[in-house]
CSV table of C-alpha atoms and ligand atoms in Angstrom, one decimal:
chain,number,residue,atom,x,y,z
A,1,MET,CA,22.1,7.5,146.8
A,2,PRO,CA,19.2,10.0,146.6
A,3,GLU,CA,16.7,10.5,149.4
A,4,GLY,CA,13.1,11.3,149.1
A,5,LEU,CA,9.7,10.9,150.6
A,6,ILE,CA,7.0,8.4,149.7
A,7,VAL,CA,3.9,10.3,148.6
A,8,LYS,CA,1.8,7.5,147.3
A,9,ALA,CA,1.7,3.7,147.4
A,10,LEU,CA,-0.2,1.8,144.9
A,11,SER,CA,-0.2,-1.8,143.6
A,12,GLY,CA,3.2,-2.6,145.0
A,13,TYR,CA,4.8,0.6,143.8
A,14,TYR,CA,6.0,3.4,145.9
A,15,TYR,CA,6.1,6.9,144.4
A,16,VAL,CA,9.0,8.9,145.8
A,17,HIS,CA,9.2,12.7,145.8
A,18,ASN,CA,12.8,13.8,145.6
A,19,PHE,CA,13.4,16.8,147.9
A,20,GLU,CA,15.4,18.4,145.1
A,21,GLY,CA,12.4,18.3,142.8
A,22,GLY,CA,11.8,16.5,139.5
A,23,PRO,CA,9.1,14.0,138.6
A,24,LEU,CA,8.0,11.3,141.0
A,25,VAL,CA,10.2,8.2,140.9
A,26,GLN,CA,8.2,4.9,140.7
A,27,CYS,CA,9.9,2.4,142.9
A,28,ARG,CA,9.7,-1.2,144.0
A,29,GLY,CA,10.7,-2.1,147.6
A,30,ARG,CA,13.7,-4.2,148.2
A,31,GLY,CA,12.9,-7.9,148.7
A,32,ILE,CA,14.5,-7.9,152.1
A,33,PHE,CA,11.8,-5.6,153.5
A,34,LYS,CA,9.2,-8.4,153.3
A,35,LYS,CA,11.6,-10.9,155.0
A,36,ARG,CA,12.1,-8.4,157.8
A,37,GLY,CA,8.4,-7.7,158.1
A,38,GLU,CA,9.0,-4.1,157.2
A,39,SER,CA,6.8,-2.2,154.9
A,40,PRO,CA,7.3,1.3,153.6
A,41,LEU,CA,4.5,3.7,154.2
A,42,VAL,CA,3.3,6.9,152.7
A,43,GLY,CA,5.2,9.6,154.6
A,44,ASP,CA,8.4,7.5,155.0
A,45,ARG,CA,11.6,9.2,154.2
A,46,VAL,CA,13.7,6.8,152.2
A,47,VAL,CA,16.9,6.2,150.4
A,48,TYR,CA,16.4,4.9,146.9
A,49,SER,CA,18.5,3.9,143.9
A,50,GLU,CA,17.7,4.5,140.3
A,51,THR,CA,17.3,1.5,138.0
A,52,GLU,CA,18.0,1.6,134.3
A,53,ASN,CA,14.4,1.7,133.1
A,54,GLY,CA,13.8,5.1,134.8
A,55,GLU,CA,12.3,3.4,137.8
A,56,GLY,CA,13.8,2.9,141.2
A,57,THR,CA,14.2,0.7,144.3
A,58,VAL,CA,13.6,1.8,147.8
A,59,GLU,CA,16.8,0.7,149.5
A,60,GLU,CA,16.3,1.9,153.1
A,61,ILE,CA,13.5,3.4,155.2
A,62,LEU,CA,14.9,6.2,157.4
A,63,PRO,CA,13.9,6.1,161.1
A,64,ARG,CA,10.1,6.7,161.4
A,65,GLN,CA,9.0,9.3,164.0
A,66,SER,CA,5.3,8.2,164.2
A,67,GLU,CA,2.7,6.0,162.5
A,68,LEU,CA,-1.0,6.7,162.2
A,69,ILE,CA,-3.5,4.1,161.3
A,70,ARG,CA,-6.4,6.1,159.9
A,71,PRO,CA,-5.2,7.2,157.4
A,72,GLN,CA,-2.1,5.0,157.3
A,73,ILE,CA,0.7,7.5,157.2
A,74,ALA,CA,4.2,7.8,158.7
A,75,ASN,CA,5.7,10.9,160.2
A,76,ALA,CA,2.6,13.1,160.1
A,77,ASP,CA,3.6,15.7,162.7
A,78,LEU,CA,1.1,18.6,162.3
A,79,ALA,CA,-2.7,18.3,162.5
A,80,VAL,CA,-4.5,21.1,160.7
A,81,LEU,CA,-7.8,21.3,162.6
A,82,VAL,CA,-10.3,23.0,160.3
A,83,PHE,CA,-13.5,24.7,161.6
A,84,SER,CA,-15.7,27.1,159.7
A,85,VAL,CA,-16.9,30.2,161.5
A,86,ILE,CA,-20.3,29.8,159.9
A,87,ARG,CA,-22.2,27.0,158.3
A,88,PRO,CA,-21.4,24.8,160.2
A,89,GLU,CA,-20.7,27.1,163.1
A,90,LEU,CA,-17.7,26.8,165.4
A,91,ASN,CA,-17.9,23.8,167.6
A,92,PHE,CA,-15.7,24.0,170.7
A,93,ILE,CA,-16.5,20.6,172.0
A,94,LEU,CA,-15.4,19.0,168.8
A,95,LEU,CA,-12.3,21.2,168.7
A,96,ASP,CA,-11.3,20.1,172.2
A,97,LYS,CA,-12.0,16.5,171.3
A,98,PHE,CA,-9.7,16.8,168.3
A,99,LEU,CA,-7.0,18.3,170.5
A,100,VAL,CA,-7.2,15.4,172.9
A,101,HIS,CA,-6.6,13.1,170.0
A,102,THR,CA,-3.7,15.1,168.4
A,103,GLU,CA,-2.0,15.4,171.8
A,104,HIS,CA,-2.4,11.7,172.3
A,105,ALA,CA,-0.8,11.1,168.9
A,106,LEU,CA,2.0,13.4,169.9
A,107,MET,CA,1.2,15.7,167.0
A,108,ASP,CA,1.3,19.5,167.2
A,109,ALA,CA,-1.9,21.2,166.0
A,110,VAL,CA,-2.8,24.4,164.3
A,111,ILE,CA,-6.4,25.6,164.4
A,112,VAL,CA,-7.7,27.0,161.1
A,113,LEU,CA,-10.9,28.9,161.0
A,114,THR,CA,-12.4,29.1,157.5
A,115,LYS,CA,-15.1,31.0,155.6
A,116,MET,CA,-14.2,34.4,157.2
A,117,ASP,CA,-15.5,36.0,154.0
A,118,ARG,CA,-18.9,34.6,154.8
A,119,ILE,CA,-19.5,36.4,158.0
A,120,PRO,CA,-22.5,38.6,157.4
A,121,ASP,CA,-22.9,42.3,158.4
A,122,GLY,CA,-25.1,43.2,161.3
A,123,GLU,CA,-25.7,41.6,164.7
A,124,GLU,CA,-25.3,38.0,163.6
A,125,GLY,CA,-21.9,38.8,162.1
A,126,GLU,CA,-20.8,40.7,165.2
A,127,ALA,CA,-21.7,37.8,167.4
A,128,ILE,CA,-19.6,35.5,165.2
A,129,ARG,CA,-16.7,37.9,165.2
A,130,ARG,CA,-16.8,37.9,169.0
A,131,THR,CA,-16.8,34.1,169.1
A,132,VAL,CA,-13.9,34.0,166.6
A,133,GLU,CA,-11.9,36.4,168.8
A,134,GLU,CA,-12.6,34.4,171.9
A,135,ALA,CA,-11.4,31.2,170.2
A,136,ARG,CA,-8.3,32.9,169.0
A,137,ASN,CA,-7.4,34.3,172.5
A,138,LEU,CA,-8.2,31.1,174.3
A,139,TYR,CA,-6.4,28.7,172.1
A,140,SER,CA,-3.4,30.9,171.5
A,141,SER,CA,-3.0,31.4,175.2
A,142,ILE,CA,-2.8,27.6,175.5
A,143,GLY,CA,-0.1,27.5,172.9
A,144,TYR,CA,-1.9,26.6,169.7
A,145,GLN,CA,-1.6,28.8,166.6
A,146,VAL,CA,-5.0,30.0,165.4
A,147,ILE,CA,-5.2,31.2,161.7
A,148,LEU,CA,-8.3,33.0,160.3
A,149,THR,CA,-8.7,32.1,156.6
A,150,SER,CA,-10.9,32.2,153.6
A,151,ALA,CA,-10.3,29.9,150.6
A,152,HIS,CA,-12.4,32.3,148.6
A,153,ASP,CA,-10.6,35.6,149.1
A,154,GLY,CA,-7.2,34.3,150.2
A,155,GLU,CA,-7.3,35.7,153.7
A,156,GLY,CA,-4.7,34.0,156.0
A,157,LEU,CA,-3.3,31.7,153.3
A,158,ASP,CA,0.2,33.0,153.5
A,159,GLU,CA,0.2,32.6,157.3
A,160,LEU,CA,-1.1,29.0,156.8
A,161,ARG,CA,1.5,28.2,154.2
A,162,THR,CA,4.2,29.3,156.7
A,163,ALA,CA,2.7,27.2,159.4
A,164,LEU,CA,2.6,24.1,157.2
A,165,ALA,CA,6.1,24.4,155.8
A,166,GLY,CA,8.5,21.6,156.6
A,167,HIS,CA,5.8,19.4,158.0
A,168,ILE,CA,3.8,16.4,157.0
A,169,ASN,CA,0.3,17.8,157.6
A,170,MET,CA,-2.9,16.1,158.2
A,171,LEU,CA,-6.3,17.8,157.9
A,172,ALA,CA,-9.1,17.1,160.3
A,173,GLY,CA,-12.6,18.6,160.6
A,174,GLN,CA,-16.3,17.9,160.0
A,175,SER,CA,-17.5,17.6,156.5
A,176,GLY,CA,-18.4,20.9,154.9
A,177,VAL,CA,-16.0,23.1,156.8
A,178,GLY,CA,-13.9,23.7,153.8
A,179,LYS,CA,-10.9,21.3,154.0
A,180,SER,CA,-10.8,20.4,150.3
A,181,SER,CA,-11.3,24.1,149.3
A,182,LEU,CA,-8.4,25.0,151.5
A,183,VAL,CA,-6.0,22.5,150.0
A,184,ASN,CA,-7.1,23.5,146.5
A,185,ALA,CA,-6.3,27.1,147.4
A,186,LEU,CA,-2.9,26.2,148.7
A,187,VAL,CA,-1.9,24.0,145.7
A,188,PRO,CA,-2.6,25.7,142.4
A,189,GLY,CA,-3.7,23.2,139.8
A,190,LEU,CA,-5.0,20.7,142.3
A,191,LYS,CA,-8.7,20.1,142.1
A,192,LEU,CA,-9.9,18.0,145.0
A,193,GLU,CA,-13.6,17.6,144.9
A,194,THR,CA,-15.5,20.0,147.1
A,195,ASN,CA,-18.9,19.4,148.6
A,196,GLU,CA,-18.2,15.7,148.6
A,197,ILE,CA,-20.5,13.7,150.7
A,198,SER,CA,-18.3,11.8,153.0
A,199,VAL,CA,-19.0,8.1,153.2
A,200,LYS,CA,-19.2,6.8,156.8
A,201,LEU,CA,-17.1,3.7,157.1
A,202,GLY,CA,-18.6,0.9,159.1
A,203,ARG,CA,-16.8,0.1,162.3
A,204,GLY,CA,-14.2,-2.6,161.9
A,205,LYS,CA,-14.6,-2.6,158.2
A,206,HIS,CA,-11.3,-2.5,156.5
A,207,THR,CA,-12.1,-0.4,153.5
A,208,THR,CA,-8.7,0.6,152.1
A,209,ARG,CA,-8.8,4.2,151.3
A,210,HIS,CA,-5.3,5.0,150.1
A,211,VAL,CA,-3.8,8.2,151.2
A,212,GLU,CA,-1.7,10.5,149.1
A,213,LEU,CA,0.6,13.3,150.1
A,214,VAL,CA,0.3,16.5,148.0
A,215,SER,CA,3.4,18.6,147.9
A,216,ILE,CA,2.7,22.3,148.8
A,217,PRO,CA,4.6,24.4,146.3
A,218,GLY,CA,7.5,26.6,147.5
A,219,GLY,CA,8.9,24.3,150.1
A,220,GLY,CA,5.6,24.3,151.9
A,221,GLY,CA,5.6,20.8,153.2
A,222,TYR,CA,3.2,18.0,152.4
A,223,MET,CA,-0.6,17.6,153.0
A,224,ALA,CA,-2.4,14.3,153.2
A,225,ASP,CA,-5.4,14.3,150.9
A,226,THR,CA,-7.5,12.2,153.3
A,227,PRO,CA,-8.7,13.7,156.6
A,228,GLY,CA,-7.7,12.0,159.8
A,229,PHE,CA,-9.2,11.4,163.3
A,230,SER,CA,-12.5,10.4,161.9
A,231,GLN,CA,-13.4,8.0,164.7
A,232,LEU,CA,-13.3,10.2,167.7
A,233,ASP,CA,-14.1,8.0,170.6
A,234,PHE,CA,-11.8,7.7,173.6
A,235,GLY,CA,-11.5,3.9,173.4
A,236,GLU,CA,-7.8,3.9,172.9
A,237,LEU,CA,-7.0,6.2,175.8
A,238,GLY,CA,-6.4,5.4,179.4
A,239,ILE,CA,-8.5,7.3,181.9
A,240,ASP,CA,-5.7,9.4,183.2
A,241,GLU,CA,-4.5,10.2,179.7
A,242,ILE,CA,-7.4,12.5,179.0
A,243,ALA,CA,-6.2,15.1,181.4
A,244,SER,CA,-2.7,15.0,180.1
A,245,CYS,CA,-4.0,15.6,176.6
A,246,PHE,CA,-5.2,19.1,177.9
A,247,ARG,CA,-2.0,21.0,177.3
A,248,GLU,CA,-2.7,23.7,180.0
A,249,PHE,CA,-3.5,21.0,182.6
A,250,ARG,CA,-0.3,19.2,181.9
A,251,GLU,CA,1.8,22.3,182.1
A,252,LEU,CA,0.5,23.6,185.4
A,253,PRO,CA,3.4,24.6,187.7
A,254,SER,CA,2.0,22.8,190.7
A,255,SER,CA,0.7,19.3,191.0
A,256,CYS,CA,-2.3,17.7,192.6
A,257,LYS,CA,-2.1,16.3,196.1
A,258,PHE,CA,-3.4,12.9,195.2
A,259,ARG,CA,-1.9,10.6,192.5
A,260,GLY,CA,-4.5,9.6,190.0
A,261,CYS,CA,-6.5,12.8,190.8
A,262,SER,CA,-9.5,13.0,188.5
A,263,HIS,CA,-9.6,16.8,188.9
A,264,THR,CA,-13.3,16.8,189.7
A,265,HIS,CA,-13.7,16.8,193.5
A,266,GLU,CA,-10.4,16.1,195.2
A,267,PRO,CA,-9.0,18.5,197.7
A,268,HIS,CA,-5.8,20.3,196.8
A,269,CYS,CA,-6.3,19.7,193.1
A,270,ALA,CA,-4.1,21.9,191.0
A,271,VAL,CA,-6.5,21.8,188.1
A,272,LEU,CA,-9.5,22.9,190.2
A,273,GLN,CA,-7.4,25.6,191.8
A,274,ALA,CA,-6.2,26.9,188.4
A,275,LYS,CA,-9.8,26.9,187.2
A,276,GLU,CA,-10.8,29.0,190.2
A,277,GLN,CA,-8.0,31.4,189.4
A,278,GLY,CA,-9.2,31.7,185.8
A,279,LEU,CA,-6.0,30.1,184.5
A,280,ILE,CA,-8.0,27.3,182.9
A,281,ALA,CA,-11.0,28.3,180.8
A,282,GLU,CA,-14.5,27.1,181.9
A,283,SER,CA,-15.2,25.7,178.5
A,284,ARG,CA,-12.1,23.6,178.5
A,285,TYR,CA,-12.7,22.3,182.0
A,286,ASN,CA,-16.3,21.5,181.2
A,287,ASN,CA,-15.3,19.6,178.1
A,288,TYR,CA,-12.8,17.7,180.1
A,289,VAL,CA,-15.5,16.6,182.6
A,290,SER,CA,-17.8,15.6,179.8
A,291,PHE,CA,-15.0,13.6,178.0
A,292,MET,CA,-14.4,11.8,181.3
A,293,THR,CA,-18.1,10.9,181.4
A,294,GLU,CA,-18.0,9.8,177.8
A,295,TRP,CA,-14.9,7.7,178.5
A,296,LYS,CA,-16.6,5.8,181.4
A,297,GLU,CA,-19.7,5.2,179.1
A,298,ILE,CA,-17.5,3.6,176.5
A,299,LYS,CA,-15.7,1.4,179.0
A,300,ARG,CA,-19.0,0.3,180.4
A,301,ARG,CA,-20.2,-0.8,177.0
A,302,TYR,CA,-17.1,-3.0,176.3
B,401,LIG,N1,-17.7,31.5,151.4
B,401,LIG,C1,-16.8,30.5,151.6
B,401,LIG,N2,-17.2,29.2,151.3
B,401,LIG,C2,-16.3,28.2,151.4
B,401,LIG,C3,-15.0,28.5,151.9
B,401,LIG,N3,-14.4,27.3,151.9
B,401,LIG,C4,-15.3,26.3,151.5
B,401,LIG,N4,-16.4,26.9,151.2
B,401,LIG,C5,-17.7,26.2,150.7
B,401,LIG,O1,-18.1,25.3,151.7
B,401,LIG,C6,-18.5,24.1,151.1
B,401,LIG,C7,-17.8,22.9,151.6
B,401,LIG,O2,-16.4,23.0,151.2
B,401,LIG,P1,-15.4,21.7,151.1
B,401,LIG,O3,-14.1,22.2,150.8
B,401,LIG,O4,-16.0,20.7,150.2
B,401,LIG,O5,-15.5,21.2,152.6
B,401,LIG,P2,-14.9,19.8,153.2
B,401,LIG,O6,-16.0,18.8,153.3
B,401,LIG,O7,-14.4,20.1,154.5
B,401,LIG,O8,-13.8,19.3,152.3
B,401,LIG,C8,-18.4,24.3,149.6
B,401,LIG,O9,-19.6,24.7,149.1
B,401,LIG,C9,-17.3,25.4,149.5
B,401,LIG,O10,-17.5,26.2,148.3
B,401,LIG,C10,-14.6,29.8,152.2
B,401,LIG,O11,-13.5,30.1,152.6
B,401,LIG,N5,-15.6,30.8,152.0
B,402,LIG,MG1,-13.6,17.4,151.3
B,403,LIG,ZN1,-6.3,17.2,190.3
């Protein structure tokens, strides 16, 4: 029986993209799923059978690696963190916050800087280029790929395509940074609306916004058309999880003297020592401290 990937779910139908190509197959789920309390999700790899009317039946959900809730999607394994270099300007606090959340979700991340074509000449432009270089050096030294792009002149798009290949990708980033423009540039013929004003969803309100996966041509993987990580508080994390979501803290060769070390004042703290030695960047450390403060604030409120 053929295998494929669910790219869309709507009104009880699952739309399956066969890895070999061809049109989407409109499928119903097997009755047994309901009985077992299973429900196929966008992003699930499935085995399906073809029925006579040109439709199909999802027969089996292949083992799921992960499941995100907002947007609801299975097997998303790469977060594409989009920041523009100008308008809005690069925001390292937000970047580090996204990275905490992607690490917590066990997703790898690539950092995509957009609007490179928009950097002006002169002093302002030079300052921006310095910041971009700084960001590239810092985050690639931690182990994240950083790609400089422009949806307008095509800079970096081949590199981005290569990074996304073979993954189920999810975009994240503030509104206006160029997420939709980027997807449109990667997928010829697609016309996601740009300059869309994003509607803030009320907390706890279950507005179903269905997510769809767009296949990136040329074996380039899939991209979710709905951005993720929109609610970026630390409510779902434990206090000691924040530090472990900083990749370079987690990967230090030595460990702290005290278990449960908060890496702020304790003697023989490996993180503080690494910071002193310049192995951990000031900006990353400072953001860690402010996230810890924010975490305590949130817990106090609950
Ligand atoms: N100059 C330039 N403008 C861009 C680029 N990418 C996006 N924009 C503009 O930035 C605005 C917001 O883009 P959009 O894709 O809607 O951002 P989103 O909210 O993140 O989806 C639009 O006016 C785009 O035309 C780029 O690479 N270069
Ligand atoms: Mg958009
Ligand atoms: Zn420590």
